[in-house]
Amino acid sequence: MKRLLIIAFITLGFTAFSQNDTKAEALLTEVSNKIKSYKNISIDFKYELNNVNEENMNQETRGDVVIEGEKYKLNILGITRIFDGKTLYTISPEDEEVTISSDNSDEESTISPSDMLSFYEDGYTYQMDIIQNVKGRKIQYVKLSPMDTNSEIKHVLLGIDATTKHIYNLIEVGKNGTKTTLTVNSFQTDQPISKTLFTFDESKYEDYYINRID
């Protein structure tokens, strides 16, 4: 899935630009500091893809991800991705295949889970946007605009819970009319996790085709 948005929320990094809204800057810094204070984060989310210019372009799926520093385990669309800090393992039960590669988060078409909250640290300006009441929660949106005029992205809206300072959702609007929305259903921090959660055990996949691409 191109530009897998979820493969985008976690270590909220931040670089200030002179044209940024100071209130938005302060809010993002607060969210960033809070995120960085957690040992690990577990997120259950909903992923939606819509395009008003294309008939029947309305996809919705759910997934979950556990992140600890640069390491993560992501489940989405029946595929599991495990990154142990050095190597990425993509497990596809449907194809009975495991693809093993070095981390590919620098590829333009993919935003890795460890970058979920830092994808905009370079190349975006931001300003405060609307406030919405969502089921009793006050959600403050920050509008992110790409500095690159050739970007396929029109803008991104980052919804932040005004009380918890956690991310509620992320909405990416493309110039082609595509809207991708990632909504956090459950956000847990500092949970007890297995020491082997981010370890790939090849012996469990003896019947799978192992594709080593580097």
Short mmCIF file of C-alpha atoms in Angstrom, two decimals:
data_model
loop_
_atom_site.label_atom_id
_atom_site.label_comp_id
_atom_site.label_asym_id
_atom_site.label_seq_id
_atom_site.Cartn_x
_atom_site.Cartn_y
_atom_site.Cartn_z
CA MET A 1 0.00 0.00 0.00
CA LYS A 2 1.62 3.21 -1.21
CA ARG A 3 2.29 5.89 1.42
CA LEU A 4 1.16 3.60 4.22
CA LEU A 5 0.20 6.39 6.57
CA ILE A 6 0.20 4.27 9.57
CA ILE A 7 3.56 3.49 8.92
CA ALA A 8 3.69 7.01 10.27
CA PHE A 9 3.04 8.16 13.96
CA ILE A 10 5.55 7.69 16.69
CA THR A 11 8.74 9.52 17.53
CA LEU A 12 7.38 12.99 16.78
CA GLY A 13 10.49 14.87 15.84
CA PHE A 14 10.34 18.57 15.19
CA THR A 15 12.12 21.33 13.29
CA ALA A 16 10.88 24.89 13.55
CA PHE A 17 10.61 27.25 10.59
CA SER A 18 10.16 30.99 10.86
CA GLN A 19 6.86 30.91 8.96
CA ASN A 20 5.26 28.47 11.41
CA ASP A 21 2.45 29.41 13.77
CA THR A 22 4.02 29.76 17.25
CA LYS A 23 0.98 28.18 18.94
CA ALA A 24 1.14 25.19 16.61
CA GLU A 25 4.87 24.93 17.23
CA ALA A 26 4.34 24.92 21.00
CA LEU A 27 1.62 22.27 20.77
CA LEU A 28 3.68 19.97 18.55
CA THR A 29 6.66 20.34 20.88
CA GLU A 30 4.47 19.37 23.85
CA VAL A 31 3.15 16.31 22.02
CA SER A 32 6.68 15.39 20.94
CA ASN A 33 8.07 15.56 24.46
CA LYS A 34 5.24 13.43 25.81
CA ILE A 35 5.67 10.76 23.12
CA LYS A 36 9.42 10.58 23.73
CA SER A 37 8.86 9.99 27.45
CA TYR A 38 7.23 6.60 26.84
CA LYS A 39 9.24 3.38 26.79
CA ASN A 40 6.84 1.78 24.31
CA ILE A 41 3.54 2.55 22.58
CA SER A 42 0.75 0.20 21.47
CA ILE A 43 -1.80 1.51 18.97
CA ASP A 44 -4.95 0.00 17.47
CA PHE A 45 -6.09 2.07 14.51
CA LYS A 46 -8.49 2.44 11.59
CA TYR A 47 -7.11 3.21 8.13
CA GLU A 48 -9.38 4.75 5.48
CA LEU A 49 -8.65 5.57 1.84
CA ASN A 50 -11.12 7.63 -0.20
CA ASN A 51 -11.00 9.39 -3.55
CA VAL A 52 -13.89 11.64 -4.60
CA ASN A 53 -12.65 11.66 -8.21
CA GLU A 54 -12.71 7.89 -8.61
CA GLU A 55 -15.88 5.81 -8.41
CA ASN A 56 -16.06 3.26 -5.60
CA MET A 57 -12.70 4.32 -4.14
CA ASN A 58 -13.59 3.78 -0.51
CA GLN A 59 -11.40 1.38 1.46
CA GLU A 60 -11.30 0.80 5.19
CA THR A 61 -9.20 -1.55 7.29
CA ARG A 62 -7.94 -1.90 10.83
CA GLY A 63 -4.53 -2.67 12.22
CA ASP A 64 -2.28 -2.49 15.22
CA VAL A 65 1.30 -1.63 15.94
CA VAL A 66 3.68 -1.85 18.90
CA ILE A 67 6.68 0.48 18.89
CA GLU A 68 9.72 0.63 21.12
CA GLY A 69 12.31 3.13 19.95
CA GLU A 70 13.13 2.24 16.34
CA LYS A 71 11.74 -1.28 16.69
CA TYR A 72 8.17 -2.12 15.75
CA LYS A 73 5.69 -4.89 14.98
CA LEU A 74 2.89 -3.88 12.63
CA ASN A 75 -0.17 -5.90 11.58
CA ILE A 76 -2.30 -4.60 8.69
CA LEU A 77 -4.12 -6.10 5.69
CA GLY A 78 -3.19 -9.62 6.83
CA ILE A 79 0.52 -8.82 6.67
CA THR A 80 2.93 -8.58 9.62
CA ARG A 81 5.99 -6.34 9.49
CA ILE A 82 8.69 -6.74 12.15
CA PHE A 83 11.64 -4.36 12.36
CA ASP A 84 14.27 -5.29 14.95
CA GLY A 85 16.26 -2.08 14.55
CA LYS A 86 18.39 -3.39 11.68
CA THR A 87 16.35 -5.77 9.55
CA LEU A 88 12.77 -5.62 8.30
CA TYR A 89 10.75 -8.86 8.03
CA THR A 90 7.52 -8.75 6.02
CA ILE A 91 5.40 -11.86 6.60
CA SER A 92 2.56 -12.68 4.20
CA PRO A 93 0.57 -15.80 5.21
CA GLU A 94 -1.59 -15.54 2.08
CA ASP A 95 1.47 -15.81 -0.18
CA GLU A 96 3.37 -18.01 2.28
CA GLU A 97 6.32 -15.69 1.83
CA VAL A 98 8.70 -13.78 4.09
CA THR A 99 10.65 -10.86 2.63
CA ILE A 100 13.81 -9.91 4.51
CA SER A 101 15.48 -6.57 3.85
CA SER A 102 17.28 -3.69 5.46
CA ASP A 103 15.06 -0.92 6.81
CA ASN A 104 13.31 0.80 3.89
CA SER A 105 11.74 3.72 5.77
CA ASP A 106 13.74 6.18 3.67
CA GLU A 107 11.87 5.14 0.54
CA GLU A 108 9.52 7.87 -0.63
CA SER A 109 6.55 5.50 -0.95
CA THR A 110 6.68 4.28 2.64
CA ILE A 111 6.50 5.93 6.02
CA SER A 112 7.71 3.56 8.72
CA PRO A 113 5.94 3.21 12.08
CA SER A 114 8.93 4.70 13.86
CA ASP A 115 8.41 7.81 11.72
CA MET A 116 4.68 8.05 12.19
CA LEU A 117 4.93 11.21 14.21
CA SER A 118 8.09 12.61 12.67
CA PHE A 119 7.34 12.44 8.95
CA TYR A 120 6.83 16.21 8.84
CA GLU A 121 9.92 17.29 10.77
CA ASP A 122 11.45 18.39 7.49
CA GLY A 123 9.66 19.94 4.57
CA TYR A 124 6.44 21.13 6.19
CA THR A 125 5.14 24.37 7.61
CA TYR A 126 2.28 24.28 10.08
CA GLN A 127 -0.44 26.38 11.65
CA MET A 128 -3.35 25.93 14.06
CA ASP A 129 -6.59 24.84 12.38
CA ILE A 130 -10.10 24.05 13.60
CA ILE A 131 -11.18 22.56 16.93
CA GLN A 132 -13.73 19.74 16.86
CA ASN A 133 -15.71 18.01 19.60
CA VAL A 134 -15.48 14.26 18.99
CA LYS A 135 -17.54 12.17 21.41
CA GLY A 136 -16.83 14.61 24.22
CA ARG A 137 -13.16 14.99 23.34
CA LYS A 138 -11.75 18.34 22.27
CA ILE A 139 -9.59 17.74 19.19
CA GLN A 140 -7.28 20.53 18.06
CA TYR A 141 -6.10 20.24 14.46
CA VAL A 142 -2.76 21.45 13.14
CA LYS A 143 -2.53 21.96 9.37
CA LEU A 144 0.75 20.87 7.77
CA SER A 145 1.60 22.16 4.30
CA PRO A 146 4.48 20.76 2.22
CA MET A 147 7.15 23.30 1.31
CA ASP A 148 7.82 21.44 -1.95
CA THR A 149 5.37 22.83 -4.52
CA ASN A 150 5.78 19.61 -6.55
CA SER A 151 4.61 17.42 -3.66
CA GLU A 152 1.67 15.10 -4.35
CA ILE A 153 0.30 16.11 -0.94
CA LYS A 154 -2.00 19.12 -0.72
CA HIS A 155 -1.96 19.22 3.07
CA VAL A 156 -2.07 17.08 6.20
CA LEU A 157 -4.30 17.64 9.23
CA LEU A 158 -2.99 16.30 12.53
CA GLY A 159 -5.71 15.95 15.20
CA ILE A 160 -4.46 16.23 18.79
CA ASP A 161 -6.48 15.51 21.93
CA ALA A 162 -6.30 18.81 23.83
CA THR A 163 -6.41 17.02 27.21
CA THR A 164 -4.06 14.06 26.79
CA LYS A 165 -1.86 15.64 24.10
CA HIS A 166 -2.01 12.33 22.23
CA ILE A 167 -2.64 12.02 18.50
CA TYR A 168 -6.29 11.29 17.69
CA ASN A 169 -6.04 11.13 13.91
CA LEU A 170 -4.06 12.09 10.85
CA ILE A 171 -5.69 13.12 7.57
CA GLU A 172 -3.61 13.36 4.39
CA VAL A 173 -5.24 15.12 1.42
CA GLY A 174 -3.64 14.58 -1.97
CA LYS A 175 -3.75 16.90 -4.96
CA ASN A 176 -5.42 14.09 -6.91
CA GLY A 177 -8.39 14.06 -4.53
CA THR A 178 -7.28 11.10 -2.45
CA LYS A 179 -7.89 11.41 1.29
CA THR A 180 -6.13 9.01 3.62
CA THR A 181 -7.21 8.96 7.26
CA LEU A 182 -5.57 7.19 10.18
CA THR A 183 -7.65 7.20 13.36
CA VAL A 184 -6.34 5.93 16.68
CA ASN A 185 -8.88 3.68 18.41
CA SER A 186 -6.64 2.68 21.31
CA PHE A 187 -3.42 4.28 22.55
CA GLN A 188 -1.53 2.51 25.34
CA THR A 189 1.89 3.25 26.73
CA ASP A 190 4.59 1.46 28.73
CA GLN A 191 2.89 -1.93 28.48
CA PRO A 192 4.70 -5.16 29.47
CA ILE A 193 5.83 -6.73 26.19
CA SER A 194 7.64 -9.94 25.35
CA LYS A 195 11.41 -9.73 24.94
CA THR A 196 11.01 -11.62 21.66
CA LEU A 197 8.22 -9.43 20.22
CA PHE A 198 10.58 -7.81 17.70
CA THR A 199 12.51 -11.03 16.98
CA PHE A 200 11.88 -13.00 13.80
CA ASP A 201 11.95 -16.78 14.33
CA GLU A 202 12.64 -18.33 10.93
CA SER A 203 11.96 -21.85 12.24
CA LYS A 204 8.24 -20.98 12.41
CA TYR A 205 8.16 -20.40 8.65
CA GLU A 206 9.85 -23.51 7.25
CA ASP A 207 7.12 -23.90 4.61
CA TYR A 208 7.36 -20.27 3.49
CA TYR A 209 9.43 -18.92 0.63
CA ILE A 210 12.15 -16.73 2.14
CA ASN A 211 12.93 -13.78 -0.13
CA ARG A 212 16.16 -12.01 0.87
CA ILE A 213 16.38 -8.84 -1.18
CA ASP A 214 19.68 -7.44 0.13
#
